[in-house]
Short mmCIF file of C-alpha atoms and ligand atoms in Angstrom, two decimals:
data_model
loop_
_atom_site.label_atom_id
_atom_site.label_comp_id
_atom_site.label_asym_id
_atom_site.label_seq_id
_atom_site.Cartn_x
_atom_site.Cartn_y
_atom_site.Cartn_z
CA UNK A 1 96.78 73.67 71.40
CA UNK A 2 93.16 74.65 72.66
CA UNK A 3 92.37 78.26 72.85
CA UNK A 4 93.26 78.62 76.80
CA UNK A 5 96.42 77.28 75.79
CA UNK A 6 96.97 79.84 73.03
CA UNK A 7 96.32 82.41 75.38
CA UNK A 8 98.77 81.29 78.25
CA UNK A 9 102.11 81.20 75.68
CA UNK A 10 100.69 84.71 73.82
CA UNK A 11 102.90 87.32 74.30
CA UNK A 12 101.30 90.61 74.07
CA UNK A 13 98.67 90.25 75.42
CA UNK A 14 95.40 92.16 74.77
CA UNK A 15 92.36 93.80 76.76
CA UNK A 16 90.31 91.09 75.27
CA UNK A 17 92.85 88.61 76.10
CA UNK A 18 93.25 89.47 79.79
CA UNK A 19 89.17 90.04 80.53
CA UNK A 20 89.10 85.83 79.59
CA UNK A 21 91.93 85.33 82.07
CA UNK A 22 90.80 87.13 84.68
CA UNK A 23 87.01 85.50 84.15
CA UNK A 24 88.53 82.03 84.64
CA UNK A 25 86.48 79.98 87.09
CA UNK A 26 86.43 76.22 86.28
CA UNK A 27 89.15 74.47 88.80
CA UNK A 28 91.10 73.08 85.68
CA UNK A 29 91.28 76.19 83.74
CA UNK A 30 92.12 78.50 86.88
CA UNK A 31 94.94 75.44 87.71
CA UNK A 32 96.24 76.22 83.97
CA UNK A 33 97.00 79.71 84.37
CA UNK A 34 98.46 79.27 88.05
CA UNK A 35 101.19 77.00 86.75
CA UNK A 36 101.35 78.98 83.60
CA UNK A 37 101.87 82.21 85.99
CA UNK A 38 104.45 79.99 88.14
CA UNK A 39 106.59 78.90 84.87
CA UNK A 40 106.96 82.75 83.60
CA UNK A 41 107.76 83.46 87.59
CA UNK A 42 110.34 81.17 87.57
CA UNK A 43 111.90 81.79 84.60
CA UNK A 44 111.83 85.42 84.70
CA UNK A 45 112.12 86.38 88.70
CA UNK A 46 113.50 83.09 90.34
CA UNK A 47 111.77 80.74 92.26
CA UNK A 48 112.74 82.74 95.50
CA UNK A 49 110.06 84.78 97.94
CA UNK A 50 111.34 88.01 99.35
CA UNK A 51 110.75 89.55 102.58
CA UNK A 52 109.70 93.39 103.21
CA UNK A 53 109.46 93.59 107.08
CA UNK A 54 106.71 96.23 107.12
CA UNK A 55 106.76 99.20 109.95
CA UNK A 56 103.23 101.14 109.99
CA UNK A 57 105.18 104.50 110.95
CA UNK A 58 101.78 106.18 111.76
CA UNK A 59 98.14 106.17 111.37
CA UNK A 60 97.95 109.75 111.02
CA UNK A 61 96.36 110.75 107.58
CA UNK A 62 95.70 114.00 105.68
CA UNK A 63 93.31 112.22 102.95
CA UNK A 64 90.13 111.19 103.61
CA UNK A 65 89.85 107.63 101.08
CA UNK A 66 85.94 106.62 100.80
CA UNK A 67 87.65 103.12 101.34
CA UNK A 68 90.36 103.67 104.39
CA UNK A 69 89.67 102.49 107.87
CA UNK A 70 92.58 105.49 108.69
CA UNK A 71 91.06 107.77 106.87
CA UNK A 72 91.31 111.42 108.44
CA UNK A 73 87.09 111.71 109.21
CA UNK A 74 87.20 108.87 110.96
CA UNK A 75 87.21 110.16 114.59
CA UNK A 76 87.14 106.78 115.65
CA UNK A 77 90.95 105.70 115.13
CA UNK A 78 92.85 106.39 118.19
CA UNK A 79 96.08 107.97 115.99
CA UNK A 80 99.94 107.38 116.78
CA UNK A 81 103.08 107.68 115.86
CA UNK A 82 105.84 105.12 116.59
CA UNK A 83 109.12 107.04 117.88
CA UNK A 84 112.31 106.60 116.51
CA UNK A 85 113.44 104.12 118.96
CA UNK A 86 110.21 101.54 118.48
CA UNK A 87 111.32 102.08 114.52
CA UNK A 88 115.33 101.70 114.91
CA UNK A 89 114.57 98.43 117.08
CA UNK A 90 111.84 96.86 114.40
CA UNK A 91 114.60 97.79 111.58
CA UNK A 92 117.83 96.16 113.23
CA UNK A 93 115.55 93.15 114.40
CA UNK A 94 114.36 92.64 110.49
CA UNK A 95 118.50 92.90 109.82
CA UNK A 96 118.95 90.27 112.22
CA UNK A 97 116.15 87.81 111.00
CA UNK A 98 118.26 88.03 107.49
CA UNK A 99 114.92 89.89 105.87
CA UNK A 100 116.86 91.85 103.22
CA UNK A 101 114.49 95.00 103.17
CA UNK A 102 111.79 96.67 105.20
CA UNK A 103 108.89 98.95 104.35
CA UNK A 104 108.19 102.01 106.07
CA UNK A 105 104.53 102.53 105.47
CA UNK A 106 101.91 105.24 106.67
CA UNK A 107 99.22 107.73 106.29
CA UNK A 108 99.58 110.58 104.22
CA UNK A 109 101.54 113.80 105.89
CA UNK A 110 103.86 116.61 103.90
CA UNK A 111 104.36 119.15 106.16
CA UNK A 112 108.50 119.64 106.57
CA UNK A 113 108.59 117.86 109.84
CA UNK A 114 107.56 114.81 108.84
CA UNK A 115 109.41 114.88 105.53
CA UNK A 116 112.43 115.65 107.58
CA UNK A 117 111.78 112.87 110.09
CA UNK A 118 111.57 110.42 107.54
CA UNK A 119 115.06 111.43 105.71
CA UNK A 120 116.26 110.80 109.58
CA UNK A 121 114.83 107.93 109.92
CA UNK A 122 115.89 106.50 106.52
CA UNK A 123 120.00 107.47 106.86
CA UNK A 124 119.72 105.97 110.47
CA UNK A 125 118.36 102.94 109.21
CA UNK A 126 120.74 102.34 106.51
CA UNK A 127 123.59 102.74 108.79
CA UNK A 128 122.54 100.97 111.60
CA UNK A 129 121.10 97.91 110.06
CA UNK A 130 124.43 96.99 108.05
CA UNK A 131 126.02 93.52 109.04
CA UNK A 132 128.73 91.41 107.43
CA UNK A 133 125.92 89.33 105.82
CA UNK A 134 123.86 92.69 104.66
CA UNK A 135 126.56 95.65 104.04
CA UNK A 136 124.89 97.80 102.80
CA UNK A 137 121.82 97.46 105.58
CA UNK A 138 118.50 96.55 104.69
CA UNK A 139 116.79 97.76 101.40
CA UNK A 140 114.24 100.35 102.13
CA UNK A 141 110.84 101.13 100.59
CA UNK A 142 108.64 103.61 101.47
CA UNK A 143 104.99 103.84 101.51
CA UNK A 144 103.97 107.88 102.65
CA UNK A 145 101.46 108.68 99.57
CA UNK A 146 101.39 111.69 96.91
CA UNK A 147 104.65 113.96 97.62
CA UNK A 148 105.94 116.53 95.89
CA UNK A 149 109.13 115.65 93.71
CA UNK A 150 111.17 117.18 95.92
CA UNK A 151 110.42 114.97 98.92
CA UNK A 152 110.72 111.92 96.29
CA UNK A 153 114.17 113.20 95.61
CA UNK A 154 115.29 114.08 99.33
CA UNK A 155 114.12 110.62 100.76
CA UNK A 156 115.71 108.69 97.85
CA UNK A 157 118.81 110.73 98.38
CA UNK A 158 118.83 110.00 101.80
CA UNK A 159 118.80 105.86 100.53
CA UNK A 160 115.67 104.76 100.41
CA UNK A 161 115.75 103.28 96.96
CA UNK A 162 111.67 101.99 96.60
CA UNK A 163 108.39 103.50 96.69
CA UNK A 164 104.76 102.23 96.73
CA UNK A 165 101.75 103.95 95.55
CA UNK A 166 98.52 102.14 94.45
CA UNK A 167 97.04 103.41 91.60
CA UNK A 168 93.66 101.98 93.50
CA UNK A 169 92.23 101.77 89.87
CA UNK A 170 92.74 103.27 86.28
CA UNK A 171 89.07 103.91 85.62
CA UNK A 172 88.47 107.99 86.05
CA UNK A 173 85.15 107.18 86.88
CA UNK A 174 86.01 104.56 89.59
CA UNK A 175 88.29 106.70 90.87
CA UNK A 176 86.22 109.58 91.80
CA UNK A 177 83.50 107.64 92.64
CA UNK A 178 86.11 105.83 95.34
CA UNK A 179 87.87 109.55 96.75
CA UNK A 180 87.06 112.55 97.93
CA UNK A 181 87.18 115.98 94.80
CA UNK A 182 90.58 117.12 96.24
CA UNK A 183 92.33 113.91 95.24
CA UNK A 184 92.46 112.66 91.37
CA UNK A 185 93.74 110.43 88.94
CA UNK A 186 95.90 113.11 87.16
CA UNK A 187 97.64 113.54 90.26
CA UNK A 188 98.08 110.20 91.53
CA UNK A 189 99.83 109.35 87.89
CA UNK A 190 101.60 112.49 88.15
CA UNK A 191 103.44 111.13 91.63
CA UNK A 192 104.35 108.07 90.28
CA UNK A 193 105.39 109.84 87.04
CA UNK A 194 107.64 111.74 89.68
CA UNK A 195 108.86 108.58 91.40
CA UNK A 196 110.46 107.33 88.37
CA UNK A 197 112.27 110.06 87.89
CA UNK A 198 113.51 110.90 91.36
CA UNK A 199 114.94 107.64 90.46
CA UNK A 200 112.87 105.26 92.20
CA UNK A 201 111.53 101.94 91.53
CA UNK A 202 108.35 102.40 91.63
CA UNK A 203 105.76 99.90 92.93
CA UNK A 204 102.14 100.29 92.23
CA UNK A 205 98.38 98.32 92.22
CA UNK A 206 94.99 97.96 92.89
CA UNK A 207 92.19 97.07 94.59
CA UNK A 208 90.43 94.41 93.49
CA UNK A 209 86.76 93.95 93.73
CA UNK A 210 85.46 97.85 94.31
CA UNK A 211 81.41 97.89 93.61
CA UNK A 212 81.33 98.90 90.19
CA UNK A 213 84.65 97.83 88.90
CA UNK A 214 84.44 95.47 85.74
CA UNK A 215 87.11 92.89 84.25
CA UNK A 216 87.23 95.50 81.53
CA UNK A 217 88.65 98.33 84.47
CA UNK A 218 90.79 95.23 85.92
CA UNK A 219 92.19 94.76 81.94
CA UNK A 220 93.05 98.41 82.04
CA UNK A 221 94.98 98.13 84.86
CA UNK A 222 97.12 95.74 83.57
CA UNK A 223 97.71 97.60 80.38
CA UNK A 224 98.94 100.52 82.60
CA UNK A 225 101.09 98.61 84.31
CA UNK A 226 102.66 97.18 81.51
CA UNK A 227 103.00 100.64 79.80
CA UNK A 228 104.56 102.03 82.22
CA UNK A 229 108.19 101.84 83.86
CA UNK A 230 106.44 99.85 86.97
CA UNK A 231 108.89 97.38 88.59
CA UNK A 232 106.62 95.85 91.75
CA UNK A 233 102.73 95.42 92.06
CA UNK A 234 100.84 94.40 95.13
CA UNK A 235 97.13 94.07 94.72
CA UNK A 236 94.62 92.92 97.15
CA UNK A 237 90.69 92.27 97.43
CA UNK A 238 88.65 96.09 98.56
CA UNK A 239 87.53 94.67 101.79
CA UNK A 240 84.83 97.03 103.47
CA UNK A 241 85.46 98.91 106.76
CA UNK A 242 82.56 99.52 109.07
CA UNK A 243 83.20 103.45 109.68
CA UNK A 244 84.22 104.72 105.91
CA UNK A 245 81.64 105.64 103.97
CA UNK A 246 82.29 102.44 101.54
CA UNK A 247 81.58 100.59 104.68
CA UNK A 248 78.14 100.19 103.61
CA UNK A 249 77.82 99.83 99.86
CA UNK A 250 76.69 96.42 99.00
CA UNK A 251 79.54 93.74 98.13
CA UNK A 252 79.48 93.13 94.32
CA UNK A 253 80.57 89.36 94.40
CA UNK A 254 80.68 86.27 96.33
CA UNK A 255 83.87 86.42 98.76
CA UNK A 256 84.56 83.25 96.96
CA UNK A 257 84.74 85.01 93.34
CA UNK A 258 86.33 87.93 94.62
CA UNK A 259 89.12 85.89 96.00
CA UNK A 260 89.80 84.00 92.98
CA UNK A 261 89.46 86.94 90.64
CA UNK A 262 92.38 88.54 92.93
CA UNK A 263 94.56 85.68 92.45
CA UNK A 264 93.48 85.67 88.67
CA UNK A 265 95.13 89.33 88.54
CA UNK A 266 97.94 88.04 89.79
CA UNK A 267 98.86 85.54 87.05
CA UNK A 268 97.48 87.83 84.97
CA UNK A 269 99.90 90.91 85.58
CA UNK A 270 102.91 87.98 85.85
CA UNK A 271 102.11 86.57 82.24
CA UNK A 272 101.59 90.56 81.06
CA UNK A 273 104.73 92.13 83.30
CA UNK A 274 106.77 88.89 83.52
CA UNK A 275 110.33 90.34 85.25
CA UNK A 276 108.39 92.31 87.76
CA UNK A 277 107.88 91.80 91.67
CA UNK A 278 104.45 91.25 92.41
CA UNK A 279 103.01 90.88 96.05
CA UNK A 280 101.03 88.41 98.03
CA UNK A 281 99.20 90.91 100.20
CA UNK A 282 97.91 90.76 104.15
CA UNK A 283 94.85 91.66 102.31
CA UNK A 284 94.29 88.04 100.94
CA UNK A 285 94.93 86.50 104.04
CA UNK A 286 92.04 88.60 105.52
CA UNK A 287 89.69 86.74 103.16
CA UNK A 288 91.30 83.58 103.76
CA UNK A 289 94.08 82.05 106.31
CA UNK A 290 96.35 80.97 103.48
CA UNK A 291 95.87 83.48 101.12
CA UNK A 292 99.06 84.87 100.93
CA UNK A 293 100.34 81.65 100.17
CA UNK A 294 97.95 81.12 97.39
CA UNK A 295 98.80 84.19 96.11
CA UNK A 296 102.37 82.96 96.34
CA UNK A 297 101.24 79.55 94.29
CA UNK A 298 99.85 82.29 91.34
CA UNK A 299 102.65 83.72 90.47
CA UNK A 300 103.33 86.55 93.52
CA UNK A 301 107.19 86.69 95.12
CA UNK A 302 106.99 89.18 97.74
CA UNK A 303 105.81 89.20 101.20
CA UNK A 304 105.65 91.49 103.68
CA UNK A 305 105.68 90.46 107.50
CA UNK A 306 104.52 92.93 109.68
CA UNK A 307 106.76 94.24 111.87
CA UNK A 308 104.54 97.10 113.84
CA UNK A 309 104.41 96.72 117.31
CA UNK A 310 101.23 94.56 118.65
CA UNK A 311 99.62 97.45 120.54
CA UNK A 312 99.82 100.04 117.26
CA UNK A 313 98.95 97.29 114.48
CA UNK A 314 94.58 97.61 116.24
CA UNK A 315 94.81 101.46 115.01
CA UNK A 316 96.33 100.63 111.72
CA UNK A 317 93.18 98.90 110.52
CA UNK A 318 92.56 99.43 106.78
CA UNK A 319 89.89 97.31 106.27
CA UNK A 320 87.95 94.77 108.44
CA UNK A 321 89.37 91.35 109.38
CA UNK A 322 92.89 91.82 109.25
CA UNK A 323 94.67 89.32 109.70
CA UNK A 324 97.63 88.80 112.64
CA UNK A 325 96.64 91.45 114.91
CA UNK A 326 98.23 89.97 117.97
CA UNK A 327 100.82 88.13 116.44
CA UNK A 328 104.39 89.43 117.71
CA UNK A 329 107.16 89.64 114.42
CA UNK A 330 109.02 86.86 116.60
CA UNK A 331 106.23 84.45 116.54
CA UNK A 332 104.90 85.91 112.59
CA UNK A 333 108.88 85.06 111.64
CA UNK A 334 108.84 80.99 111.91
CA UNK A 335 104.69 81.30 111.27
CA UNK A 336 105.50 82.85 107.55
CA UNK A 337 108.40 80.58 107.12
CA UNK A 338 106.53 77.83 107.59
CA UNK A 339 103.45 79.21 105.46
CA UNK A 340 105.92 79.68 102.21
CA UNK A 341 107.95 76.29 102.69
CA UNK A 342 104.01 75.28 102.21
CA UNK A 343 103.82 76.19 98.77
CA UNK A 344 107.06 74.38 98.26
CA UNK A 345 109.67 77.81 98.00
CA UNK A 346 112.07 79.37 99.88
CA UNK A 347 112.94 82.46 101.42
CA UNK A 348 115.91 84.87 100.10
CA UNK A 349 117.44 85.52 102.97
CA UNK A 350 119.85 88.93 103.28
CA UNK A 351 119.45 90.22 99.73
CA UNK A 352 117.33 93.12 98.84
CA UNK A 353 115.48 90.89 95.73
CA UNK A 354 115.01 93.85 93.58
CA UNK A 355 112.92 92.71 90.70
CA UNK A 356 114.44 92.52 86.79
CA UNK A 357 112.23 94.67 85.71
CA UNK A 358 114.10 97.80 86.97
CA UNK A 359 117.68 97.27 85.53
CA UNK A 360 115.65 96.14 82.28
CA UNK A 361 114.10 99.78 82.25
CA UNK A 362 117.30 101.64 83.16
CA UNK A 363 119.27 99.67 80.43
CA UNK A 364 116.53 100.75 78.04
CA UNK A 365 116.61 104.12 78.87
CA UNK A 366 114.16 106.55 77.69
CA UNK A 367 110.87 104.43 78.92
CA UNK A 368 108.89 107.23 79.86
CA UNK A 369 105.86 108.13 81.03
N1 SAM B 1 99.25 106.54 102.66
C1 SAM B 1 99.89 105.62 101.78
C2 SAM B 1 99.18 105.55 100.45
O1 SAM B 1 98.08 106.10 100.35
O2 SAM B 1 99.72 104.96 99.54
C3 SAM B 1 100.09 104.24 102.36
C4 SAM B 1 99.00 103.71 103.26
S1 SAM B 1 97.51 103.24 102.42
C5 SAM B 1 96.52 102.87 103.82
C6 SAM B 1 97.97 101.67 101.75
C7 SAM B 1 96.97 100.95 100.88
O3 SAM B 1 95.94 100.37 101.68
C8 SAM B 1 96.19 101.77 99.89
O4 SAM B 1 96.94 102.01 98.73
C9 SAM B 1 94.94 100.91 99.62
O5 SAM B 1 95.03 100.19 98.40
C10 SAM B 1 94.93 99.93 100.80
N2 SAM B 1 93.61 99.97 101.46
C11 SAM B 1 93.09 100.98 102.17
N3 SAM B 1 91.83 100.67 102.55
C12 SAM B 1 91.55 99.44 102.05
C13 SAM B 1 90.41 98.60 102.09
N4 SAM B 1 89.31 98.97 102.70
N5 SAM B 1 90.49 97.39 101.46
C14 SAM B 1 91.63 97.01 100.84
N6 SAM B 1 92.73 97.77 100.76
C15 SAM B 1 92.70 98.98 101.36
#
């Protein structure tokens, strides 16, 4: 076997290792590791794609992310709140459409009310969204930022049973250089340290393509993940947004590069965390119409159709160009179907599609962090 192919079947693999699969740019080479990243996927995951009906809950944020197009300087954003009626109607129509699981994602708030809202909102949906094909309702992740443990523990209490929190990068450096003093790296591993053991799974990731990051920092990542008790990942390209103060730094790479080094980290992290769920993000789309199917054809397994009412999804703008602004979840429902039938795989309908990775962990008890 050639070197490339040495790499693809090592387990283990290194910091060296991974900075030559995430540099791969020749058509043949990148084709190598795709199918290499789609053989672990199936083997290890299934074949299936999973659906996470996403709600953007609110635009209303506390931090102030050099990156975030909702960041709370920005006195630009016109902010809302959906009320518990636009969310109960988004959750039992993502019952009905048979997608398994929704996210409940937005900015960052702690005070009681909202912690209490979102316990509400959480028991409500669970027992409203049960059907004979889905008994137990749908599988609920949440995506609310750094909270203290005992939030963690009253909203997984309440049933929510996942949590996401990017990382945004494991370089100190990078991450200063990308967020304001009050927020830090210590902290951000301490929540997800806390996650885990309010019993969580715990989802985390990166951005990909932030001036100044290097394979080496993407390599890193990776490592973390894979030392850690991490069961999903959802990375996406940093795309700039006009009124943050990234907004203006000059883009390090080609949109070109950056989009294939994303979809490099994505058979990267499959061949280095094999039984974990990994995420083809709206992010990829915005640099390309099909890029969340590509980043289904390189190794990813979860999507997550947006479910936000049309008039709130303008003021939930991360990042320039997002993609599907006026796209209603009724027309986005057959849309996606038909983008993932693309790649040649099908939707899990009704099931919650929790990845391997978590019972793996739990059986092995004592993973720490
Ligand atoms: N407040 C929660 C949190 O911080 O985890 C959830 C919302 S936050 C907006 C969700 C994710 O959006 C972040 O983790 C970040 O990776 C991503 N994001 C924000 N701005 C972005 C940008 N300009 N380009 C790409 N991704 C971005």
């Amino acid at each position: 076997m050639d070197q490339l192919g040495n790499l693809l079947y090592k387990e283990n693999l290194d910091r060296d290792d991974l900075v030559r699969l995430l540099a791969l740019r020749g058509p043949a080479d990148v084709a190598r590791l795709r199918s290499r990243a789609l053989e672990v996927m199936r083997a290890e995951v299934g074949d299936s794609v999973y659906y996470r009906g996403l709600i953007e809950l609110s635009n209303v944020c506390a931090c102030d992310c050099n990156y975030c197009g909702i960041r709370a300087s920005n006195g630009k954003v016109e902010r809302y709140t959906l009320s518990d009626q636009v969310v109960m109607d988004a959750a039992r129509w993502c019952a009905e459409a048979g997608y398994g699981s929704l996210v409940l994602q937005a900015g960052e708030r702690s005070d009681p009310a909202f912690r209490d809202r979102v316990s509400h909102l959480v028991r409500r949906i669970r027992a409203e969204s049960a059907l004979p094909g889905l008994p137990q309702g749908l599988g609920i992740t949440l995506s609310l930022g750094e909270q203290p443990l005992e939030t963690y523990r009253q909203w997984h209490e309440a049933g929510a049973h996942r949590y996401l929190l990017r990382i945004e990068t494991t370089d100190p450096g990078l991450f200063a250089r990308i967020h304001p003093p009050a927020q830090t790296l210590e902290a951000r591993k301490q929540a997800l340290a806390d996650l885990a053991a309010a019993g969580f799974l715990v989802g985390t990731g990166v951005m990909i393509g932030i001036p100044g990051q290097t394979l080496e920092m993407l390599a890193d990542d990776i490592l973390f993940f894979r030392s850690h008790p991490i069961d999903m990942i959802g990375m996406g390209p940093w795309l700039p947004h006009d009124d943050t103060p990234m907004g203006a730094w000059p883009q390090p790479m080609a949109p070109e590069d950056q989009l294939q080094l994303s979809l490099n980290m994505i058979s990267a992290v499959r061949l280095a965390c094999p039984d974990v769920n990994i995420a083809a993000t709206t992010a990829l789309q915005a640099m390309v119409p099909d890029g969340r199917e590509r980043g289904l054809s390189h190794g990813a397994n979860v999507t997550m159709p947006n479910l936000t009412p049309v008039d709130a999804r303008s003021n939930y703008k991360l990042y320039e160009g997002k993609p599907c602004m006026d796209e209603a979840k009724e027309e986005c429902r057959g849309c996606l179907m038909g983008r993932v039938e693309s790649v040649g795989r099908t939707v899990a309908l009704n099931q919650w599609g929790d990845p391997p990775a978590f019972a793996r962990r739990s059986a092995e008890a004592g993973e720490a962090w």
